Tab-separated table of C-alpha atoms in Angstrom:
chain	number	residue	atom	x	y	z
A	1	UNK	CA	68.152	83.550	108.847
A	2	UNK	CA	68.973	81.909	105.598
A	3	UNK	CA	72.470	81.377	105.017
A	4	UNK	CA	74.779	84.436	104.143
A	5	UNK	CA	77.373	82.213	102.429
A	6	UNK	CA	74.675	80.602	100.315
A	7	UNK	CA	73.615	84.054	99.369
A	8	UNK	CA	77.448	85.404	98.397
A	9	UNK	CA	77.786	82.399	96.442
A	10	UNK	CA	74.141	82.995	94.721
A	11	UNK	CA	75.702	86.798	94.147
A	12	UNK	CA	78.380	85.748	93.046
A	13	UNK	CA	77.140	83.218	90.278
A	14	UNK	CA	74.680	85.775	89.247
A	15	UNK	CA	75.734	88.864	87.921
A	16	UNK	CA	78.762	87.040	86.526
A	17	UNK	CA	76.035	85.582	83.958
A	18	UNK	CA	76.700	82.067	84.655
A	19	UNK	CA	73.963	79.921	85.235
A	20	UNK	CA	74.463	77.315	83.016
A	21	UNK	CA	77.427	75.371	85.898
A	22	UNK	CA	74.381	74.453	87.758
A	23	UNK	CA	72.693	71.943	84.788
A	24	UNK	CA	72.056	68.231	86.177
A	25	UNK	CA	72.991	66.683	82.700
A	26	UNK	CA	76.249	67.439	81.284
A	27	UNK	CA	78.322	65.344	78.656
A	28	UNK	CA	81.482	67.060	79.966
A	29	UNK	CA	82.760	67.800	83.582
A	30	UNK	CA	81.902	71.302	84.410
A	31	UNK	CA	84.400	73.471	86.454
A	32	UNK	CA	84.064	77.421	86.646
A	33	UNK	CA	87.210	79.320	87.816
A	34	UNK	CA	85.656	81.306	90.356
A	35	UNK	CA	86.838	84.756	91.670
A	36	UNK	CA	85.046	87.368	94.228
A	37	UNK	CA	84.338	90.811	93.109
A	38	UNK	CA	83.751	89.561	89.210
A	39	UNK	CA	82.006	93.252	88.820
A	40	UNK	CA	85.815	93.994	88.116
A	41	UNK	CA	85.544	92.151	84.608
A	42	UNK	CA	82.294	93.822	84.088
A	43	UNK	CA	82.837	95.652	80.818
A	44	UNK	CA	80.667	99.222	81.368
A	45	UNK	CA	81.288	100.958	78.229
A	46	UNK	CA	78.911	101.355	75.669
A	47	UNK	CA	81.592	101.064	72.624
A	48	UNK	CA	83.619	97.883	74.088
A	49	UNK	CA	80.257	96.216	74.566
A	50	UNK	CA	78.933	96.664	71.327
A	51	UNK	CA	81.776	94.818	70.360
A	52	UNK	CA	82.054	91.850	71.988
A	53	UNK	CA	83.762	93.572	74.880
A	54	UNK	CA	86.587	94.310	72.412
A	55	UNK	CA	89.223	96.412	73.737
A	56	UNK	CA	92.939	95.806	74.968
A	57	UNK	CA	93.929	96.840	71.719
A	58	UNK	CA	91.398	99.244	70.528
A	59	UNK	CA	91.730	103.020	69.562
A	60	UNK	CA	92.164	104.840	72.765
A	61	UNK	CA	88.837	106.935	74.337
A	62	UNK	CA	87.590	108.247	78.272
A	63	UNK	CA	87.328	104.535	78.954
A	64	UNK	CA	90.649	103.009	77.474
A	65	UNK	CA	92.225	102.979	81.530
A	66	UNK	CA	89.909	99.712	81.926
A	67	UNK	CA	91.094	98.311	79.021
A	68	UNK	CA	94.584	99.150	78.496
A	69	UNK	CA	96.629	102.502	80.413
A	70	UNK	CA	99.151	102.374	77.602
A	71	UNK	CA	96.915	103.355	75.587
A	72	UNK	CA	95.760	106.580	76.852
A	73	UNK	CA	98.764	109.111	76.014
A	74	UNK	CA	97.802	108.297	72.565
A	75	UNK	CA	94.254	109.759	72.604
A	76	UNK	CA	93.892	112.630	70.163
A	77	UNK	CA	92.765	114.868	73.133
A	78	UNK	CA	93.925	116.548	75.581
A	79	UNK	CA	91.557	115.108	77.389
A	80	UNK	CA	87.972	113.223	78.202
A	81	UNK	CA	85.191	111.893	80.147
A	82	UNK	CA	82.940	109.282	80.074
A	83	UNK	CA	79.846	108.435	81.814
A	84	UNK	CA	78.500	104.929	81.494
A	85	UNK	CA	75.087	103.257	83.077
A	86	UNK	CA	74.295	99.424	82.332
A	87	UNK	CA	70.991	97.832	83.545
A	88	UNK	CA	72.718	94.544	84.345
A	89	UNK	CA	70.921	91.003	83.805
A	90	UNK	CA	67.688	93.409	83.313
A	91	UNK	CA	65.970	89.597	82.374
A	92	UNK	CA	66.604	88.419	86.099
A	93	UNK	CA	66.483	91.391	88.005
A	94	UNK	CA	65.408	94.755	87.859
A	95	UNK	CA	67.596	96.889	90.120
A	96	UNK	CA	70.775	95.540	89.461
A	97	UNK	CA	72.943	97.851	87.762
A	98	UNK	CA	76.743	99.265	87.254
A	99	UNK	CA	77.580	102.945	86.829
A	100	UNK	CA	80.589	104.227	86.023
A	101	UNK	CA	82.636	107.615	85.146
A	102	UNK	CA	86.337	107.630	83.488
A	103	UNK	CA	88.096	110.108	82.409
A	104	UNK	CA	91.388	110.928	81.324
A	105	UNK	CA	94.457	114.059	80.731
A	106	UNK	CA	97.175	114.461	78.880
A	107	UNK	CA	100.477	116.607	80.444
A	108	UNK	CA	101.698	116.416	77.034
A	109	UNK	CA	102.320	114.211	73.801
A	110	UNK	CA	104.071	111.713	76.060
A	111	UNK	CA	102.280	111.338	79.256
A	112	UNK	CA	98.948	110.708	81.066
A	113	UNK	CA	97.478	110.502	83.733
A	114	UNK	CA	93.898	108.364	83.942
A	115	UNK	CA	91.179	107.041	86.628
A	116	UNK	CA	88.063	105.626	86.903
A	117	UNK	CA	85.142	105.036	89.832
A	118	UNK	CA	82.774	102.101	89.197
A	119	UNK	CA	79.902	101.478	91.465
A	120	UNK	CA	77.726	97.988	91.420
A	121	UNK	CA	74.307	98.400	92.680
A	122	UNK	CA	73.173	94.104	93.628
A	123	UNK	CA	69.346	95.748	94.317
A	124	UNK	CA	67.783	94.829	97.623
A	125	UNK	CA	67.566	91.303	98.894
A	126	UNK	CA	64.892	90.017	101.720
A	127	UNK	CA	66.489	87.966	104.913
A	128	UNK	CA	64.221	85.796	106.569
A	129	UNK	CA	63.996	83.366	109.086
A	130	UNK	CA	64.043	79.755	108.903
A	131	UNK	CA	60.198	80.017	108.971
A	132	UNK	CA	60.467	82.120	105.980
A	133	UNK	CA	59.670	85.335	108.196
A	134	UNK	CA	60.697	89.161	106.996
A	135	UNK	CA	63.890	89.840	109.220
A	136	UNK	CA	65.252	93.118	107.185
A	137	UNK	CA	66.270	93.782	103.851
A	138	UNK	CA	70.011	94.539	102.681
A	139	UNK	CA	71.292	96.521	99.478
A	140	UNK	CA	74.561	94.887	98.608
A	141	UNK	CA	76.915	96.832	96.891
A	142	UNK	CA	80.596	97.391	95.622
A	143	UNK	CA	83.536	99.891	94.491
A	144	UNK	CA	86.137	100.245	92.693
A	145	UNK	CA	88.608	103.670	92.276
A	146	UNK	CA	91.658	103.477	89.928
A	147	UNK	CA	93.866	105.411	89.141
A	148	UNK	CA	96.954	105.530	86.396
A	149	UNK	CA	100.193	106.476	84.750
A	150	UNK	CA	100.759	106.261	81.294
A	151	UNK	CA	103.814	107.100	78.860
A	152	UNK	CA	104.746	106.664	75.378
A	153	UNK	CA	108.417	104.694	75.002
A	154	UNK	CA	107.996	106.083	71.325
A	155	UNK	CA	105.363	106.769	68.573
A	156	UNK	CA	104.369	103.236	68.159
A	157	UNK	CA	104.957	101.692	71.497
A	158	UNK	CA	103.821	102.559	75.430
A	159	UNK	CA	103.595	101.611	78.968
A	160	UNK	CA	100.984	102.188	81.476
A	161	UNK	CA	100.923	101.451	85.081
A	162	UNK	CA	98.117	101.784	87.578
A	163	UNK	CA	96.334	101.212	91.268
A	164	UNK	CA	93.150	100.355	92.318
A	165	UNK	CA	90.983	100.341	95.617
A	166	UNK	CA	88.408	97.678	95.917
A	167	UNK	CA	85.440	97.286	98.206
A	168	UNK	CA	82.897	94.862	98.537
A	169	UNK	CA	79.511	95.380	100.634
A	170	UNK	CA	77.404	91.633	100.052
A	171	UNK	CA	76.115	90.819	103.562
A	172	UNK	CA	76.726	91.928	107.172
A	173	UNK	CA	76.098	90.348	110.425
A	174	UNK	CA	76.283	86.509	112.023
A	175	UNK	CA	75.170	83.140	109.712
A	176	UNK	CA	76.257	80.282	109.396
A	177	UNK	CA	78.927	80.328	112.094
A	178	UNK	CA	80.715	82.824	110.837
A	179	UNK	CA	80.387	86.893	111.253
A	180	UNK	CA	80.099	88.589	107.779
A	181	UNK	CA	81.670	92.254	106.692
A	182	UNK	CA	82.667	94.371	104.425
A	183	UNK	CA	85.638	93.829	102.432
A	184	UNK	CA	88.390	95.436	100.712
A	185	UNK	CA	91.322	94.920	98.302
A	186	UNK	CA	93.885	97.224	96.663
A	187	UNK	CA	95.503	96.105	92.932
A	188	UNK	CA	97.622	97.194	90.068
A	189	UNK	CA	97.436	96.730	86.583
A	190	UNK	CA	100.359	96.655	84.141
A	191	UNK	CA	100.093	97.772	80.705
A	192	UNK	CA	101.481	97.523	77.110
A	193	UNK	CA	100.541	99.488	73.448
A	194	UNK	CA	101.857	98.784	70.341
A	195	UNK	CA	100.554	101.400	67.548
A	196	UNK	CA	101.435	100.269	64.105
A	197	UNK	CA	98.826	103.034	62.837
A	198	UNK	CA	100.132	105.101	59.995
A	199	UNK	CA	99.415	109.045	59.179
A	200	UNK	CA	96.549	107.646	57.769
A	201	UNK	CA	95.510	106.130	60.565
A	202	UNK	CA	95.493	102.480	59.090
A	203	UNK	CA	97.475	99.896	60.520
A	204	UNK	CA	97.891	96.858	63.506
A	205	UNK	CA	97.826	97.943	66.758
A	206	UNK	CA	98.638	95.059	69.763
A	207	UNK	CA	98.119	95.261	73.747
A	208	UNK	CA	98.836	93.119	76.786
A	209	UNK	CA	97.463	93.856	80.452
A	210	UNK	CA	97.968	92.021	83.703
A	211	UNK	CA	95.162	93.759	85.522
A	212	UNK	CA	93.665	93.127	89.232
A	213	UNK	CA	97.118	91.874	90.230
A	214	UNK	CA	96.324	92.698	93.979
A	215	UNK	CA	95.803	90.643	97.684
A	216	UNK	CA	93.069	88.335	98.442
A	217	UNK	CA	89.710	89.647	99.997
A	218	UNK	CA	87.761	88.180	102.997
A	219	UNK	CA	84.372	88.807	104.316
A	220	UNK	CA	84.954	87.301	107.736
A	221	UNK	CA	87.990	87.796	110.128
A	222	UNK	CA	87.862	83.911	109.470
A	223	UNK	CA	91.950	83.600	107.735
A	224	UNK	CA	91.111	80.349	105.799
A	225	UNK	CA	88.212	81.924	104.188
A	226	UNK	CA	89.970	84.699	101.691
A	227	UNK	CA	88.902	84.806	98.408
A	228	UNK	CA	91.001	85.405	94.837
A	229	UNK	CA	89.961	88.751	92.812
A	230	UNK	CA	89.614	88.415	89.416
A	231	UNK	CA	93.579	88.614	88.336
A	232	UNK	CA	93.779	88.844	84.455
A	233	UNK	CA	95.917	88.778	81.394
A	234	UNK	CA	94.825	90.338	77.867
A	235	UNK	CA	95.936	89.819	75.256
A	236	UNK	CA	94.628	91.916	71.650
A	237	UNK	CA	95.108	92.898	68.319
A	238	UNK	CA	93.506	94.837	65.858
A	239	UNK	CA	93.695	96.191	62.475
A	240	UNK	CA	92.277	99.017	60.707
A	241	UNK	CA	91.686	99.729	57.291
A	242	UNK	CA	90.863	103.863	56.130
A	243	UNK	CA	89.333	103.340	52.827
A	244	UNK	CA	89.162	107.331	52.220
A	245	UNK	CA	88.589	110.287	54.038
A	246	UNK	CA	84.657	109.309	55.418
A	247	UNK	CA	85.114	105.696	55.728
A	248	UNK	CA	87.574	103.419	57.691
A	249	UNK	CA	86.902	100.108	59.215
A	250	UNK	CA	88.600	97.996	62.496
A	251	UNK	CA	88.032	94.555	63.377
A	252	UNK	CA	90.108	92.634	65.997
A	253	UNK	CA	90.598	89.175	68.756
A	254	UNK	CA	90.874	90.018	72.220
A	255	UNK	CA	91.920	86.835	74.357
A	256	UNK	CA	91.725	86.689	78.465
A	257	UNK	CA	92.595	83.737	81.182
A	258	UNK	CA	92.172	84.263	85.001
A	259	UNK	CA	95.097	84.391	86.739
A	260	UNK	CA	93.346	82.522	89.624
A	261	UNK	CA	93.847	78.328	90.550
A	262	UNK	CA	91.390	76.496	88.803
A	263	UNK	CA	89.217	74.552	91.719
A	264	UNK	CA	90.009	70.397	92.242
A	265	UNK	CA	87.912	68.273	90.307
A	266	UNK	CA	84.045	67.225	92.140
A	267	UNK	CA	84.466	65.740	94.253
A	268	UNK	CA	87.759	67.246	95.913
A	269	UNK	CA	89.462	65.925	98.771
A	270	UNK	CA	90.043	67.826	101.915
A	271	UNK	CA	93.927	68.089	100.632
A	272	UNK	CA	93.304	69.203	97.605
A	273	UNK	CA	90.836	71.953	99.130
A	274	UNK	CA	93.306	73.148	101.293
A	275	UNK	CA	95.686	73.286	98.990
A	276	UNK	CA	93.077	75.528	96.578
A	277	UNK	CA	92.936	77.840	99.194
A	278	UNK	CA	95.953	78.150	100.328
A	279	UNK	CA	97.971	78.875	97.204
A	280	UNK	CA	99.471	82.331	97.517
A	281	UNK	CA	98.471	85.076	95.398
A	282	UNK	CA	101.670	85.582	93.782
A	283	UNK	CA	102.505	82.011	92.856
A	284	UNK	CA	98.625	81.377	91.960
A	285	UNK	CA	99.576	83.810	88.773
A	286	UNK	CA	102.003	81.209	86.889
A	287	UNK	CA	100.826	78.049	88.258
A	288	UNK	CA	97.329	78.837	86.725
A	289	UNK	CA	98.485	78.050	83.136
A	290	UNK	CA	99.166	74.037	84.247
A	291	UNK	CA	96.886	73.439	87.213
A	292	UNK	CA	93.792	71.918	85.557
A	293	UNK	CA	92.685	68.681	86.910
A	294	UNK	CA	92.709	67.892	83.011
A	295	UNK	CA	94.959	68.955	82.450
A	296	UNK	CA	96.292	71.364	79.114
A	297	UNK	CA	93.073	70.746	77.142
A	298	UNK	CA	91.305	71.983	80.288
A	299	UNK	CA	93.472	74.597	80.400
A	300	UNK	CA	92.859	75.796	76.517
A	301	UNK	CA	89.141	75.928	77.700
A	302	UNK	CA	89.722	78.527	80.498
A	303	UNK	CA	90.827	81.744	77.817
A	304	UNK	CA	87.965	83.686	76.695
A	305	UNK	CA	87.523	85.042	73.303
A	306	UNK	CA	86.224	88.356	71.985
A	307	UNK	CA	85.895	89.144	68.342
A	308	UNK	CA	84.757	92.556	67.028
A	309	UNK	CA	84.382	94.677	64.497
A	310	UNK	CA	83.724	98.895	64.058
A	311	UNK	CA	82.558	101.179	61.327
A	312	UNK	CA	83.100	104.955	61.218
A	313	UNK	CA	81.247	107.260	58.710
A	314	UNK	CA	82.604	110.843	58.282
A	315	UNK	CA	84.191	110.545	61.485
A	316	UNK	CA	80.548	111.250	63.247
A	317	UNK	CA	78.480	108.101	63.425
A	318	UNK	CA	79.389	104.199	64.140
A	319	UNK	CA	78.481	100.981	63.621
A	320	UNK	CA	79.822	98.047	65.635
A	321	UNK	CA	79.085	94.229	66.305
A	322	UNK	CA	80.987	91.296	68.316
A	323	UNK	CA	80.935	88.103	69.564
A	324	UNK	CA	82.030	86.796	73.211
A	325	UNK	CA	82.668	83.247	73.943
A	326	UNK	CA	83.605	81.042	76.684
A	327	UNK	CA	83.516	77.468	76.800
A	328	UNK	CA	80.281	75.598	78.229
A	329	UNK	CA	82.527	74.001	80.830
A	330	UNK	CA	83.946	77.302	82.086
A	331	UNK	CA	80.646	79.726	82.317
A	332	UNK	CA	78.918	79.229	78.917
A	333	UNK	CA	79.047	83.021	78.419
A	334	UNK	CA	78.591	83.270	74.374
A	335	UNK	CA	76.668	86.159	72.539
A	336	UNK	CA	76.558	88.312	69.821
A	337	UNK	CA	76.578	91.974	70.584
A	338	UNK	CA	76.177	95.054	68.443
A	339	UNK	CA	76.416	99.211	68.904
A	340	UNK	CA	75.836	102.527	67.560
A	341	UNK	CA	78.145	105.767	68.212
A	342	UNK	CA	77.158	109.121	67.173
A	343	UNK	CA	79.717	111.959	67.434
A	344	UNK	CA	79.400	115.319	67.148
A	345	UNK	CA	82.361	118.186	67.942
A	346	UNK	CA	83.387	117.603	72.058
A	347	UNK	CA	80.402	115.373	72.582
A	348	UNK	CA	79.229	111.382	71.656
A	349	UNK	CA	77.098	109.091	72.735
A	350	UNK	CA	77.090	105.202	72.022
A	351	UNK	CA	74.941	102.839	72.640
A	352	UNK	CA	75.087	98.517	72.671
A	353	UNK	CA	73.139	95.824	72.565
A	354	UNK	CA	73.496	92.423	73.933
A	355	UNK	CA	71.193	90.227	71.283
A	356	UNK	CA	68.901	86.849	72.830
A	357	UNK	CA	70.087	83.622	72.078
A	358	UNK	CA	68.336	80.137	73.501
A	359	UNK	CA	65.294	79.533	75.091
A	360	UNK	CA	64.090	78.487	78.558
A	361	UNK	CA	67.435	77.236	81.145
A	362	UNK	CA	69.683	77.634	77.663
A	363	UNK	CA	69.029	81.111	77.287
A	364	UNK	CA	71.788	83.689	77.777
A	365	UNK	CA	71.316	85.897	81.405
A	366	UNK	CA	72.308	88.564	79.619
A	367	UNK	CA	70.384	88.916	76.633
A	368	UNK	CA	68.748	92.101	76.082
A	369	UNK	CA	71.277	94.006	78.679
A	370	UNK	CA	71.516	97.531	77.007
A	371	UNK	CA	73.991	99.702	77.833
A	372	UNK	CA	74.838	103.581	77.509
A	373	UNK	CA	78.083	105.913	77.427
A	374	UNK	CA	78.179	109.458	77.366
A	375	UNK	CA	80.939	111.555	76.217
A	376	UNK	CA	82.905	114.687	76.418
A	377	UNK	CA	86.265	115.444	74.689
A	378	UNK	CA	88.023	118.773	75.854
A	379	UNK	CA	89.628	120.187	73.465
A	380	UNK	CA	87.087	119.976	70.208
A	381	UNK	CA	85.944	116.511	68.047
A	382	UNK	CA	88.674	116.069	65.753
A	383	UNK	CA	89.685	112.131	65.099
A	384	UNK	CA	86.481	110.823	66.243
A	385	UNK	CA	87.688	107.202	65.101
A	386	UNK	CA	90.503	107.378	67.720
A	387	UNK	CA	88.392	109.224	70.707
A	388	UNK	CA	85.296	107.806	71.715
């Protein structure tokens, strides 16, 4: 049987889009912070991903508990639903996708409660032998359930707290001297809104998360081999501008670093492995900002950048367009994206587009993803440019 490891690792390195830490010929040394369960970071709705994957600091919708919790008492609402479905890395594979449904409710003008279920469908993968035999196939998959608490401090300012339940299905069975399982993780998130936004609805808005802040996760009863989730601060701002009653425009930054160690420079040394690995959870959060092998310039190139932009006409239809970019030494995940949204009374749809860039080994793995969310406010359409 091949190797299970090689194929976690394979997983892994796949649907997280980067392909580009395995070129031969590189100017600059190339080292990926690495996490398990990366479907986490996975962006599913249609409106975040038409800009850029814009949205810490965004106007609250269905899907603002994966963004930001504080935002979601401020939703014009009572409440909402969203359903989402992305064809991931639909140049690569073909039956590899996330699905996801969010939704949210408000007990009042101060507080809310939110959740979410994400599901990651990996497609089916062929095991065979050493001889290159047909052993038996295996659909890898993974989970994650959320919940949340959210409550305004004031009109311009809230906090949001929430849990999460995380499992992860990539192989089962013996290889490579080691017995492969399912594994799970549970997590929090932490939350902060600012909303600057006058009666107008024109103004700065700001957000900070720590998300995924949550235990280790292991696919063998093996203790040294645990694995970091995807731990993550946010940072985001954005600004809006109503220019009348039918048009108003937002455009914003969004800026995110792993809280995870960043791996010892190729080639490590079996102390500095160990020492990788070893590194509690907890501490791995603040010693993450200074342990670069390069040190801080390294360190710069580990926060990721969103930019992104949204038009509303008449409150019914949108257009929106972003940029993502990491640095080539980190994952090389940079494209343009753009969006539509259509809104009529209780129910919207939008739609994004991830556009091709490069050719051949430079081009992106996940150009032409396209992605869908459906939408369902409770309690009529009014402020479509605050509820998606």
């Amino acid at each position: 049987m091949r190797s299970t490891a090689l194929r976690l690792t394979a997983l892994i390195l796949i649907f997280s889009g980067i392909t580009q830490i395995i070129k031969a010929q590189s100017a600059q040394p190339i080292n990926v912070v690495t996490t398990a369960v990366p479907f986490l970071r996975i962006s599913a709705d249609a409106r975040a991903a038409g800009m850029g994957d814009l949205g810490v600091a965004t106007s609250p919708d269905a899907n603002g508990g994966f963004w930001n919790l504080a935002k979601v008492p401020y939703n014009v609402t009572k409440g909402g639903i969203s359903a989402s479905y992305t064809p991931w890395l639909k140049d690569i594979l073909n039956d590899v996708y996330l699905a996801s449904v969010a939704g949210y409710y408000k007990f009042d003008e101060v507080q809310a409660i939110s959740g979410s279920l994400r599901y990651f469908s990996l497609g089916n993968i062929q095991f065979t032998d050493n001889l290159g035999n047909d052993l038996n196939t295996f659909r890898p998959r993974e989970l994650g359930v959320d919940v949340g608490y959210s409550r305004k401090l004031s009109e311009k300012s809230g906090i949001g707290v929430g849990l999460k339940y995380i499992y992860s299905n990539l192989a089962q069975g013996p290889a490579a001297g080691n017995n492969y399982k399912a594994a799970s993780a549970v997590a929090g998130d932490l939350a902060y809104f600012y909303n600057g936004h006058n009666d107008l609805g024109q103004g700065l808005a700001f957000g900070a998360v720590l998300s995924n802040l949550g235990s280790k996760i292991s696919y063998t009863d093996n203790a040294d081999q645990k694995d970091y989730i995807p731990a993550n601060l946010g940072l985001g701002t954005t600004y809006t501008r109503v220019f009348n009653s039918s048009n108003s425009l937002m455009f914003g930054v969004d800026v995110n670093k792993l809280l995870v160690p960043t791996p010892p420079a190729d080639p490590a040394t079996p102390e500095q492995l160990t020492a990788y690995r070893s590194k509690s959870v907890m501490s791995s959060w603040f010693t993450s900002f200074s342990d670069a092998p390069n040190g801080f310039s390294e360190e710069m190139k580990e926060f990721q950048i969103s930019v992104g932009a949204e038009y509303w006409y008449n409150n019914q239809f949108a257009l929106r367009t972003g940029y993502f970019y990491e640095d080539k030494t980190k994952g090389n995940r940079r494209y343009f994206s753009m969006g539509v949204g259509i809104k009529y009374q209780s129910f919207g749809l939008d739609f994004s587009y991830l556009i091709p860039s490069g050719s051949g080994v430079d081009r992106n793995p996940l150009s032409n993803t396209l992605r869908f969310s459906l939408h369902f406010a409770f309690d009529g359409g009014e402020g479509a440019t605050t509820t998606n």
